[in-house]
PDB file of C-alpha atoms in Angstrom:
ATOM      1  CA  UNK A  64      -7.085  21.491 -12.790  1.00  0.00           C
ATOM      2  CA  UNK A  65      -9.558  23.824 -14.417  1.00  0.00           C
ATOM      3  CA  UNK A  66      -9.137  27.366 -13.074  1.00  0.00           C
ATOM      4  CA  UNK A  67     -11.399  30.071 -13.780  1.00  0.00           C
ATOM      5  CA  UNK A  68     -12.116  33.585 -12.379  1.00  0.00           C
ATOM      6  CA  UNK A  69     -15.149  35.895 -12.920  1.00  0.00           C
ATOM      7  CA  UNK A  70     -14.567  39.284 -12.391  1.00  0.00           C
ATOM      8  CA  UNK A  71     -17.695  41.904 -12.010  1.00  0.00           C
ATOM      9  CA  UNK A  72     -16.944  45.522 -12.889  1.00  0.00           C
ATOM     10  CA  UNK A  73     -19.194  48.826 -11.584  1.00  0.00           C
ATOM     11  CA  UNK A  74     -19.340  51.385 -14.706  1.00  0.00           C
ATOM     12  CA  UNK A  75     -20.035  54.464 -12.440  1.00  0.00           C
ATOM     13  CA  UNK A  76     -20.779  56.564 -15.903  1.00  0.00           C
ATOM     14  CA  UNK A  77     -23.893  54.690 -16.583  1.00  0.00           C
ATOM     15  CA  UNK A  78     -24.598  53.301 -13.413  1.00  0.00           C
ATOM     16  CA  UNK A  79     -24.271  49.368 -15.560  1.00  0.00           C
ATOM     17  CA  UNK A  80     -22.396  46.264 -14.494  1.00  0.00           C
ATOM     18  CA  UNK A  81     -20.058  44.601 -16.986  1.00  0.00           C
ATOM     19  CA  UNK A  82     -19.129  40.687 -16.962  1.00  0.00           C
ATOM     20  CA  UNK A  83     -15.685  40.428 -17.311  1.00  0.00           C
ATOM     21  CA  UNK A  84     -14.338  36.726 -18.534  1.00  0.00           C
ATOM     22  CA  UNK A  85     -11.022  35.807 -17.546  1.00  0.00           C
ATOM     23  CA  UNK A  86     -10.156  32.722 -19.934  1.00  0.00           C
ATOM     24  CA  UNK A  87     -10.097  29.530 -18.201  1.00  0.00           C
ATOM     25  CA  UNK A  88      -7.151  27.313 -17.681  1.00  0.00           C
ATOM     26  CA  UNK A  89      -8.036  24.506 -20.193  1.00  0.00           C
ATOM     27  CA  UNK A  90      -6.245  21.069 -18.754  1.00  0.00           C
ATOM     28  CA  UNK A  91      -3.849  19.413 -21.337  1.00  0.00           C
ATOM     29  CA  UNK A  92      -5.792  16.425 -23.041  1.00  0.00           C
ATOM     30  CA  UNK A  93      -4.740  13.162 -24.688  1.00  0.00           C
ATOM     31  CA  UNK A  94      -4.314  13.526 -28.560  1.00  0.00           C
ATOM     32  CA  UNK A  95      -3.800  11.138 -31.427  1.00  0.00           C
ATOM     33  CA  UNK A  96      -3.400   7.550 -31.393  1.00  0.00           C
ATOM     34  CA  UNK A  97      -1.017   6.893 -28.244  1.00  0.00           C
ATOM     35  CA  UNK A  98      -2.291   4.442 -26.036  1.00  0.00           C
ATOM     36  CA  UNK A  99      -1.833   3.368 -22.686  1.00  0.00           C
ATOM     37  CA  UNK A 100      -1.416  -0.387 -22.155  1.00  0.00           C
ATOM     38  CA  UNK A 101      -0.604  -1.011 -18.297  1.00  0.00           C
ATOM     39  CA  UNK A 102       0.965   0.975 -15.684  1.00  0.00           C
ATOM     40  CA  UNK A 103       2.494  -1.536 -12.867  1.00  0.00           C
ATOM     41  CA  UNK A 104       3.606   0.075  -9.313  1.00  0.00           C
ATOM     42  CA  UNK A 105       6.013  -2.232  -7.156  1.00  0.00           C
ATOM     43  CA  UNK A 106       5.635  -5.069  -9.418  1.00  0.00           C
ATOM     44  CA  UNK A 107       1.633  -5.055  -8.502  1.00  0.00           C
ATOM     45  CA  UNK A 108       2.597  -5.528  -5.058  1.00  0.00           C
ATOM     46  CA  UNK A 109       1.452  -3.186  -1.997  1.00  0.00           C
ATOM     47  CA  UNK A 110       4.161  -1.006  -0.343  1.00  0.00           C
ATOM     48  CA  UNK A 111       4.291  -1.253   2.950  1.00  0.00           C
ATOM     49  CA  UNK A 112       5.951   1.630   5.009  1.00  0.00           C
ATOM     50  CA  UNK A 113       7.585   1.058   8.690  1.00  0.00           C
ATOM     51  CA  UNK A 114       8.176   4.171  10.761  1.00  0.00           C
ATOM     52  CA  UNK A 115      11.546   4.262  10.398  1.00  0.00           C
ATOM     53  CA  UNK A 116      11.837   3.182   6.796  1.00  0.00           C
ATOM     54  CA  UNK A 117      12.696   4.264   3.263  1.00  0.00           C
ATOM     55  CA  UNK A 118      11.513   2.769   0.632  1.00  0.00           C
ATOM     56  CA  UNK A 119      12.583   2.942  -3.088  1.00  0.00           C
ATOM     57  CA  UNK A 120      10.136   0.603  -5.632  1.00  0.00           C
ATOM     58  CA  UNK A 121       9.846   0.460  -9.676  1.00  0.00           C
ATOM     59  CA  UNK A 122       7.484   2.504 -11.798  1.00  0.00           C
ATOM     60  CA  UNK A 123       6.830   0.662 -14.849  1.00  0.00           C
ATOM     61  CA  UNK A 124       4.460   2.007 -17.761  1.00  0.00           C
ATOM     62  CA  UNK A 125       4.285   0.185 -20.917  1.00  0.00           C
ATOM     63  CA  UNK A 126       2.285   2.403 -23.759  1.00  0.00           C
ATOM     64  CA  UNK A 127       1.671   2.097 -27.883  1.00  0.00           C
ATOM     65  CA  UNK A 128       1.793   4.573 -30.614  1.00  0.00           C
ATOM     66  CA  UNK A 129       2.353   4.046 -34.677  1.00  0.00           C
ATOM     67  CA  UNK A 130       5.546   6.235 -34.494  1.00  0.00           C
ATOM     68  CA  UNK A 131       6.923   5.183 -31.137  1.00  0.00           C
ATOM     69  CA  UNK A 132       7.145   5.744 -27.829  1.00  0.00           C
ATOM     70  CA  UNK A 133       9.467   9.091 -27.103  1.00  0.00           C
ATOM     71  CA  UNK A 134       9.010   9.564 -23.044  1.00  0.00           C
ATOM     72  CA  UNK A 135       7.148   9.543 -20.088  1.00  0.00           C
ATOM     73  CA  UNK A 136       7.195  13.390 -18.902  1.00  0.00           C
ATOM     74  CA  UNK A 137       5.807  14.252 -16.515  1.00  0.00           C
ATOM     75  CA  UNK A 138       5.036  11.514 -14.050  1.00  0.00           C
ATOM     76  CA  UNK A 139       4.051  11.477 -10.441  1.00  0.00           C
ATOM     77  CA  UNK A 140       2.073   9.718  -7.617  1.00  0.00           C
ATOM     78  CA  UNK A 141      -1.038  11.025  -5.631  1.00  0.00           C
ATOM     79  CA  UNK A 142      -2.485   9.571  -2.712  1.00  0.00           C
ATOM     80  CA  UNK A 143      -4.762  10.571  -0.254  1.00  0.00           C
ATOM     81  CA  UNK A 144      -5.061  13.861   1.535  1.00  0.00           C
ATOM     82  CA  UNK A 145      -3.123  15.805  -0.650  1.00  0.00           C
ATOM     83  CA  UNK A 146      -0.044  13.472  -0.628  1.00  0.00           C
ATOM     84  CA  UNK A 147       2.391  13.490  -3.382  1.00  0.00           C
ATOM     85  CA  UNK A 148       6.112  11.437  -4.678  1.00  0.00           C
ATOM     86  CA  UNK A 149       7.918  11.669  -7.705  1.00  0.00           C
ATOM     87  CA  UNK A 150       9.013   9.525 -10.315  1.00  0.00           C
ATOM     88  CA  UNK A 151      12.736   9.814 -10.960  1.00  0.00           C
ATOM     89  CA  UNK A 152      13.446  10.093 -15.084  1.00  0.00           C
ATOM     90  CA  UNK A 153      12.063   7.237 -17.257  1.00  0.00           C
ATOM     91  CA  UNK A 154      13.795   5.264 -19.551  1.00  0.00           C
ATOM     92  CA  UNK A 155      11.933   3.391 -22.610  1.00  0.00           C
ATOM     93  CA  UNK A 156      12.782   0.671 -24.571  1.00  0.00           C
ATOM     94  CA  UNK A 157      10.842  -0.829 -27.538  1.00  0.00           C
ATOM     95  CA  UNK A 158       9.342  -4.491 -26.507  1.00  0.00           C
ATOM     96  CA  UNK A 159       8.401  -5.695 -30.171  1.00  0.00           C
ATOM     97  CA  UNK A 160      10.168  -5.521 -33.689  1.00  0.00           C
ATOM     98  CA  UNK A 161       7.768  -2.468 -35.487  1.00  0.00           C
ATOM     99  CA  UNK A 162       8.752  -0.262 -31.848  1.00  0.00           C
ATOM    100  CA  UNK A 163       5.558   1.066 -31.365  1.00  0.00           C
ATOM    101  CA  UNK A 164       5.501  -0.514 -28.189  1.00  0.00           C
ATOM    102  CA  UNK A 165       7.820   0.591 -25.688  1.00  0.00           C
ATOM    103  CA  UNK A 166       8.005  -0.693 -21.503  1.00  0.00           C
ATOM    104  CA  UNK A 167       8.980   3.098 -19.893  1.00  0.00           C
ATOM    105  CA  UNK A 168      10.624   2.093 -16.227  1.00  0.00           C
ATOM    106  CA  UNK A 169      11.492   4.794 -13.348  1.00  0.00           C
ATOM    107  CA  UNK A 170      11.724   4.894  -9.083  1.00  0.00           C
ATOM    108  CA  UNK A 171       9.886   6.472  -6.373  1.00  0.00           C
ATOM    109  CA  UNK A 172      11.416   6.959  -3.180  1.00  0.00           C
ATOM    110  CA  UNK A 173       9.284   7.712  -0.161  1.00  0.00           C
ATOM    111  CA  UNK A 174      10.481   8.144   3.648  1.00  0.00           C
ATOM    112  CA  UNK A 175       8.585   7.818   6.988  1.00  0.00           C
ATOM    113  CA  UNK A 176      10.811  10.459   8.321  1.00  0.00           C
ATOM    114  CA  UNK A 177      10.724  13.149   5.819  1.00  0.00           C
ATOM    115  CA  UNK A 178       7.223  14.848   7.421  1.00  0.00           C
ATOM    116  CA  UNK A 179       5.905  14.728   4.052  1.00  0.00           C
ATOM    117  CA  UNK A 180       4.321  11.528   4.646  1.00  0.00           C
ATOM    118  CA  UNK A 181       1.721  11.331   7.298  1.00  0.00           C
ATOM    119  CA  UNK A 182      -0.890   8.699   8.483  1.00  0.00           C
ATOM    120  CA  UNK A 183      -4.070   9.869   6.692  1.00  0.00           C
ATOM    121  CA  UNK A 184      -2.248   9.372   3.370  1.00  0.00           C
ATOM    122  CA  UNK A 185      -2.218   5.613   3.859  1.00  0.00           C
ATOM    123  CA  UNK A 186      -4.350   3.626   0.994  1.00  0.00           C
ATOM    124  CA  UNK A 187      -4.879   3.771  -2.123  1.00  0.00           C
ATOM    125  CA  UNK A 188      -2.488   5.862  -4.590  1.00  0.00           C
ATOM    126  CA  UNK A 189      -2.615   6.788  -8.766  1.00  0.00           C
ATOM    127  CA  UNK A 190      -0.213   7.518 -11.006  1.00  0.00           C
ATOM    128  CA  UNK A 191      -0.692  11.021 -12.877  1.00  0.00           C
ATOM    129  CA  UNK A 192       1.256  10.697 -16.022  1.00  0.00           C
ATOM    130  CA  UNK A 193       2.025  12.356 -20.071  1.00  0.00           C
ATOM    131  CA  UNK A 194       3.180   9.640 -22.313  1.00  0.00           C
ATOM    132  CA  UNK A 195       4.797  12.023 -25.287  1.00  0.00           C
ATOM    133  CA  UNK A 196       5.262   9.691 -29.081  1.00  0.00           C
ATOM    134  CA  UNK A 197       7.276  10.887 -31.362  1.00  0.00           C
ATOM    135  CA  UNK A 198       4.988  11.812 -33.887  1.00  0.00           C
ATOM    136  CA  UNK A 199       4.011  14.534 -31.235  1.00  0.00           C
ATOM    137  CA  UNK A 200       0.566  12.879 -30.029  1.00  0.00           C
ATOM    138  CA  UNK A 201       0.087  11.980 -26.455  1.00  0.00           C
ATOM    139  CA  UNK A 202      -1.919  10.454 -23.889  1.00  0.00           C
ATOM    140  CA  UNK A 203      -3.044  11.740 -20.805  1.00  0.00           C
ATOM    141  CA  UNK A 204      -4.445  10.920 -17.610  1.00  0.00           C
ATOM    142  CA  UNK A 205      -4.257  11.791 -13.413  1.00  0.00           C
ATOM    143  CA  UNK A 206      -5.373   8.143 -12.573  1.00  0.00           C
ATOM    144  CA  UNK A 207      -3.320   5.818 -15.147  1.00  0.00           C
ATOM    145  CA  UNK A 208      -3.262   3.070 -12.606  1.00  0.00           C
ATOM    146  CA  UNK A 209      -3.415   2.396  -8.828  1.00  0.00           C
ATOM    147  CA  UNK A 210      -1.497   1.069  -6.149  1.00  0.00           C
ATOM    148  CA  UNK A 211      -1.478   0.628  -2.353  1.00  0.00           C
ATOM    149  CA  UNK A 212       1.059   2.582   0.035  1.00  0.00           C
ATOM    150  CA  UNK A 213      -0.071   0.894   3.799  1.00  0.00           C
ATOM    151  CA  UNK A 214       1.449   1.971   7.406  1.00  0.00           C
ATOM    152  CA  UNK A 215       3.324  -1.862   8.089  1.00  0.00           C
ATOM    153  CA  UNK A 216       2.414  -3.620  10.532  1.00  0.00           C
ATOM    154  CA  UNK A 217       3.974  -5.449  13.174  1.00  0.00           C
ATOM    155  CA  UNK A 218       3.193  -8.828  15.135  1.00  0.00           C
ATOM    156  CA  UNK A 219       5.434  -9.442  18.313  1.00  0.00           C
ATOM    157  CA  UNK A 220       5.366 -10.382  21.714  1.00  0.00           C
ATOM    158  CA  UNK A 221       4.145 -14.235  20.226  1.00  0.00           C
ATOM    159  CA  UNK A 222       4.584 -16.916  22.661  1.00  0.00           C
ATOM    160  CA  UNK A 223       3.686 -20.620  23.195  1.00  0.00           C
ATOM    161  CA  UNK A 224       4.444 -23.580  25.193  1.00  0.00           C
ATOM    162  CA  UNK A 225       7.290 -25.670  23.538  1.00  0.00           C
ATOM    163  CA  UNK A 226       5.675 -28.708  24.947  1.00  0.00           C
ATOM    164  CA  UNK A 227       2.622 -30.454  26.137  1.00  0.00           C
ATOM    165  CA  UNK A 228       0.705 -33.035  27.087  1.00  0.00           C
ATOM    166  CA  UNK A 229      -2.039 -34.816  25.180  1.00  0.00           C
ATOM    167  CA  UNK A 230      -5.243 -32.601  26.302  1.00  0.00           C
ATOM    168  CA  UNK A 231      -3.469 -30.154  28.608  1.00  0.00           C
ATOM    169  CA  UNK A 232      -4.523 -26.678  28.594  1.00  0.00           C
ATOM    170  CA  UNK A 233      -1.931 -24.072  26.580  1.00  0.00           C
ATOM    171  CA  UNK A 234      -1.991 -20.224  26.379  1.00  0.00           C
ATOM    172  CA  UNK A 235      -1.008 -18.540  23.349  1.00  0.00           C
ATOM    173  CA  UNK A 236      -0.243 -14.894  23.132  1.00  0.00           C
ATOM    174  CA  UNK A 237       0.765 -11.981  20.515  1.00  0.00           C
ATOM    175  CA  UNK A 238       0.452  -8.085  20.033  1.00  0.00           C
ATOM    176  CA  UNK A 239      -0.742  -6.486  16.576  1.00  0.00           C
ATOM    177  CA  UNK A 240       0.731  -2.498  16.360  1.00  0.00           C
ATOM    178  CA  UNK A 241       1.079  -0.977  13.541  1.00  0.00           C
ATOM    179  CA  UNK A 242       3.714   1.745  11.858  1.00  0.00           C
ATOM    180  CA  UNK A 243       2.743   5.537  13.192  1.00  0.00           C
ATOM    181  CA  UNK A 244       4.653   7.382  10.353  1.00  0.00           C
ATOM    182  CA  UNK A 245       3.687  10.991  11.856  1.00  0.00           C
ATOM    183  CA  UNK A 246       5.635  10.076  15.233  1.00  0.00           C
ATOM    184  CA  UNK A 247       7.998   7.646  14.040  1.00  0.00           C
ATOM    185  CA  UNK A 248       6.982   4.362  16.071  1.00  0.00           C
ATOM    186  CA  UNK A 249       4.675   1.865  16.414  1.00  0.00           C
ATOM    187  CA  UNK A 250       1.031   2.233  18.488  1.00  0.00           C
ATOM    188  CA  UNK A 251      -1.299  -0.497  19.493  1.00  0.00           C
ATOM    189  CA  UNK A 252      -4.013  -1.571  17.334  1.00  0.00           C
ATOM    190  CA  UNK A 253      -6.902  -2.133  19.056  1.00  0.00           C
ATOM    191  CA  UNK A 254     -10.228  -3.569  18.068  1.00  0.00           C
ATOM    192  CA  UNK A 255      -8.461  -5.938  15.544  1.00  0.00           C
ATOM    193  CA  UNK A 256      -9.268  -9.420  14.439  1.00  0.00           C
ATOM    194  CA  UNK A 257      -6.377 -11.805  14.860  1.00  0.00           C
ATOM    195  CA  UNK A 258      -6.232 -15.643  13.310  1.00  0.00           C
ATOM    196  CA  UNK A 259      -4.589 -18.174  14.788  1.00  0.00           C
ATOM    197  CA  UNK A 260      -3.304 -20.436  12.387  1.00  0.00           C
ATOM    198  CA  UNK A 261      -1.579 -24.371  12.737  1.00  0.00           C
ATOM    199  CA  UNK A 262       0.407 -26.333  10.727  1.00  0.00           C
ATOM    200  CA  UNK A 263       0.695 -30.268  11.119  1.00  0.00           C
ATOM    201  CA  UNK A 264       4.391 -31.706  11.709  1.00  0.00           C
ATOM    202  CA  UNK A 265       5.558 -32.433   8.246  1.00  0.00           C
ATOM    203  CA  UNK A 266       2.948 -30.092   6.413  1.00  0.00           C
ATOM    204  CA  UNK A 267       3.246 -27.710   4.218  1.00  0.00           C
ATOM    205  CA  UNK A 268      -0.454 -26.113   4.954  1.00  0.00           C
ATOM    206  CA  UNK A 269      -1.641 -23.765   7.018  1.00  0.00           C
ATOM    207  CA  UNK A 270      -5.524 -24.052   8.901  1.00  0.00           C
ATOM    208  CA  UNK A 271      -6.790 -21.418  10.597  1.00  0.00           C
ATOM    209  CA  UNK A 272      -8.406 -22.753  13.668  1.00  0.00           C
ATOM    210  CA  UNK A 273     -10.104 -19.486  15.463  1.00  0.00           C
ATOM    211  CA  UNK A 274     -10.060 -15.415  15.656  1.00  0.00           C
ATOM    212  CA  UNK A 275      -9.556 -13.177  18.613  1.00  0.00           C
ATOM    213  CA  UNK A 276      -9.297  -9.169  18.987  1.00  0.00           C
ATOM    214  CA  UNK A 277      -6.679  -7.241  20.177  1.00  0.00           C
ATOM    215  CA  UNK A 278      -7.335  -5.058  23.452  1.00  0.00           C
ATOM    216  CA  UNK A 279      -6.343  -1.343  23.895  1.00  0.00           C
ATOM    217  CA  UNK A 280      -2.808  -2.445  23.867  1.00  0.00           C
ATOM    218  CA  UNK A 281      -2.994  -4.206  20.635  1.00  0.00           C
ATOM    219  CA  UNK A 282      -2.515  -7.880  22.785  1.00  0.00           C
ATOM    220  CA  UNK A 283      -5.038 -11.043  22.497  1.00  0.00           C
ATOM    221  CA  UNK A 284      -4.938 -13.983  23.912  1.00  0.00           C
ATOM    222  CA  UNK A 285      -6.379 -17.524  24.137  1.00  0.00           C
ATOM    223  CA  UNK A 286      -6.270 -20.933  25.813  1.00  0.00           C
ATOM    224  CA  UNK A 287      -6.945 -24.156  24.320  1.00  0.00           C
ATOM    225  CA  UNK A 288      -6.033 -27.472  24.277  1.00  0.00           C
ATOM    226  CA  UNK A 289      -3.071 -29.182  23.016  1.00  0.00           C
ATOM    227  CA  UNK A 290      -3.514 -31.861  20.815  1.00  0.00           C
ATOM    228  CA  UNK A 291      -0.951 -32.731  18.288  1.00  0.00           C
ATOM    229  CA  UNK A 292       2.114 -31.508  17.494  1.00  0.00           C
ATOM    230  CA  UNK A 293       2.855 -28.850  15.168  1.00  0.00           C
ATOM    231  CA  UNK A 294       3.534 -25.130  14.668  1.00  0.00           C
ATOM    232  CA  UNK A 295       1.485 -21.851  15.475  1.00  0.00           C
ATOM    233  CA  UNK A 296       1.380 -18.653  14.304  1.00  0.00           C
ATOM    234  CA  UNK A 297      -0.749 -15.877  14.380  1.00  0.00           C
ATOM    235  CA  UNK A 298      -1.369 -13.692  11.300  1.00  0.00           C
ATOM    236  CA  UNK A 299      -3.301  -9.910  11.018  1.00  0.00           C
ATOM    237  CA  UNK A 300      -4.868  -9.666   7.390  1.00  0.00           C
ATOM    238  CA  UNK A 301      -4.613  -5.845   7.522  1.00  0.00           C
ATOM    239  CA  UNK A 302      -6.944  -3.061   5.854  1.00  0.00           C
ATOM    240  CA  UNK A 303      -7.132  -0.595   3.472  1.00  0.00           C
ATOM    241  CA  UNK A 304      -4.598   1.746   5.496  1.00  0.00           C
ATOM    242  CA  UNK A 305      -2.614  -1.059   7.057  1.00  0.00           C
ATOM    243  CA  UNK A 306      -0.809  -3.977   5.269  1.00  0.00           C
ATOM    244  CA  UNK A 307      -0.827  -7.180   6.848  1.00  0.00           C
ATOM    245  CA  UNK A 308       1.772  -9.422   9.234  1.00  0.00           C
ATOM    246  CA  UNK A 309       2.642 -12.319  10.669  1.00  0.00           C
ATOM    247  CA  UNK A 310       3.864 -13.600  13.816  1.00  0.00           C
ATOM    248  CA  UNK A 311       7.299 -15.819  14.591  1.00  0.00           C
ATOM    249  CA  UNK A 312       6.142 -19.075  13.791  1.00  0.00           C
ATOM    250  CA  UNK A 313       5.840 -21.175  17.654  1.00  0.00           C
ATOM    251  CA  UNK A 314       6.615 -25.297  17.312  1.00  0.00           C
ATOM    252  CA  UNK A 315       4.925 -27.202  19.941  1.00  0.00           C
ATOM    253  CA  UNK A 316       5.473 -31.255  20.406  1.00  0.00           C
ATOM    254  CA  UNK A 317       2.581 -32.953  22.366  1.00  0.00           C
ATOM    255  CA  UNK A 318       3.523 -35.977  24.168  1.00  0.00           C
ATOM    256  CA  UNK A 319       1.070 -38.935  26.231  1.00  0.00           C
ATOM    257  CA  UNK A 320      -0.705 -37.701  28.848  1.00  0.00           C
ATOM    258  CA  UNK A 321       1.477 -38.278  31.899  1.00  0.00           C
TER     259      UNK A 321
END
């Protein structure tokens, strides 16, 4: 960060001002030819968080320079709201014959329960990171690559006849919450689009027949008729801030009309 501080100084004697400069700060810059080919978090994948949960995932930065790859040093994660993890030590390992392209690998390790982590740092995160060659040149940047740390969510309470009748009327039911990480539990989530999805006896596909919204206590509900048999389920795409989830799956068998 560039830091700089202007001081003004009274000279009583002649009754002047003087402009003192202190020197800035001057952020360290990339330098030569290193170069930065991908930075993967969690194998591309989001992490998603419960309340109670720890989670440790794979940092993997893969960079070029003539003389080599020497280190990643320092390397961290940023997110939201002032919200920061490290990046245990990476290792690097040359990935073609000349070794001027090397795959550096490392771990993050974040916790629900340290009260480090809080709910408004949910979304999206960057990875602030040196890559050091061994010719001395380097490259630099606070926002190498991106990822997504979400609160998880969870889908319960799912229920469904087991059987029916041709045309009889069937209630299906569920509850959407998601992870609170500053009180360590799950709350409702209200106000959220739910799809209710079927798949055919024998199928391997999924159809999503119709959406409903969760109440103040995160539960929906609907009633419709029973048709053929199959399985249910009910699945929550999730946000920016919340990752997504999906309910027990619920078989049904529809039999004749009696």
């Amino acid at each position: 960060m560039r830091k700089s501080a202007v001081a003004l100084c009274g000279v009583a004697a002649i009754g002047a001002v003087a402009l003192v400069l202190v020197p800035a700060t001057v952020p360290e810059t990339s330098e030569g030819d290193t170069g930065l080919v991908s930075v993967v978090v969690n194998g591309g994948r989001t992490v998603e968080l419960g309340p109670g949960e720890t989670r440790t995932f794979p940092v993997e930065v893969t960079a070029t320079d003539r003389s080599g790859i020497r280190t990643v040093d320092p390397i961290g994660l940023w997110g939201p709201n002032y919200a920061t993890l490290k990046v245990g030590p990476m290792s690097c390992v040359p990935v073609d014959a000349t070794g001027t392209v090397s795959r550096c690998t490392g771990e993050a390790t974040v916790e629900a329960t340290s009260r480090v982590l809080f709910d408004d740092q949910a979304g999206t995160w960057f990875v602030d990171l040196r890559i050091q060659a061994n010719d001395g040149d380097r490259y630099v940047s606070k926002s190498a690559g991106g990822f997504s740390l979400k609160r998880a969510a969870l889908l319960d309470e799912a229920s469904c006849p087991a059987t029916a009748s041709d045309g009889e009327k069937i209630r299906l039911n569920g509850r959407l919450q998601r992870a609170m990480w500053d009180e360590h539990g799950y709350i409702p989530q209200q106000g959220t689009a739910v799809y209710l999805q079927f798949r055919d006896v024998g199928s391997n596909t999924w159809s999503t027949l119709t959406a409903v919204r969760t109440d103040h206590e995160g539960r929906f509900s609907i009633q419709l008729e029973a048709s053929r048999s199959g399985t249910y389920q009910w699945y929550a795409p999730g946000d920016k801030w919340t990752g997504s989830a999906t309910s027990a799956e619920l078989p049904i068998t529809v039999g004749p009309r009696q």
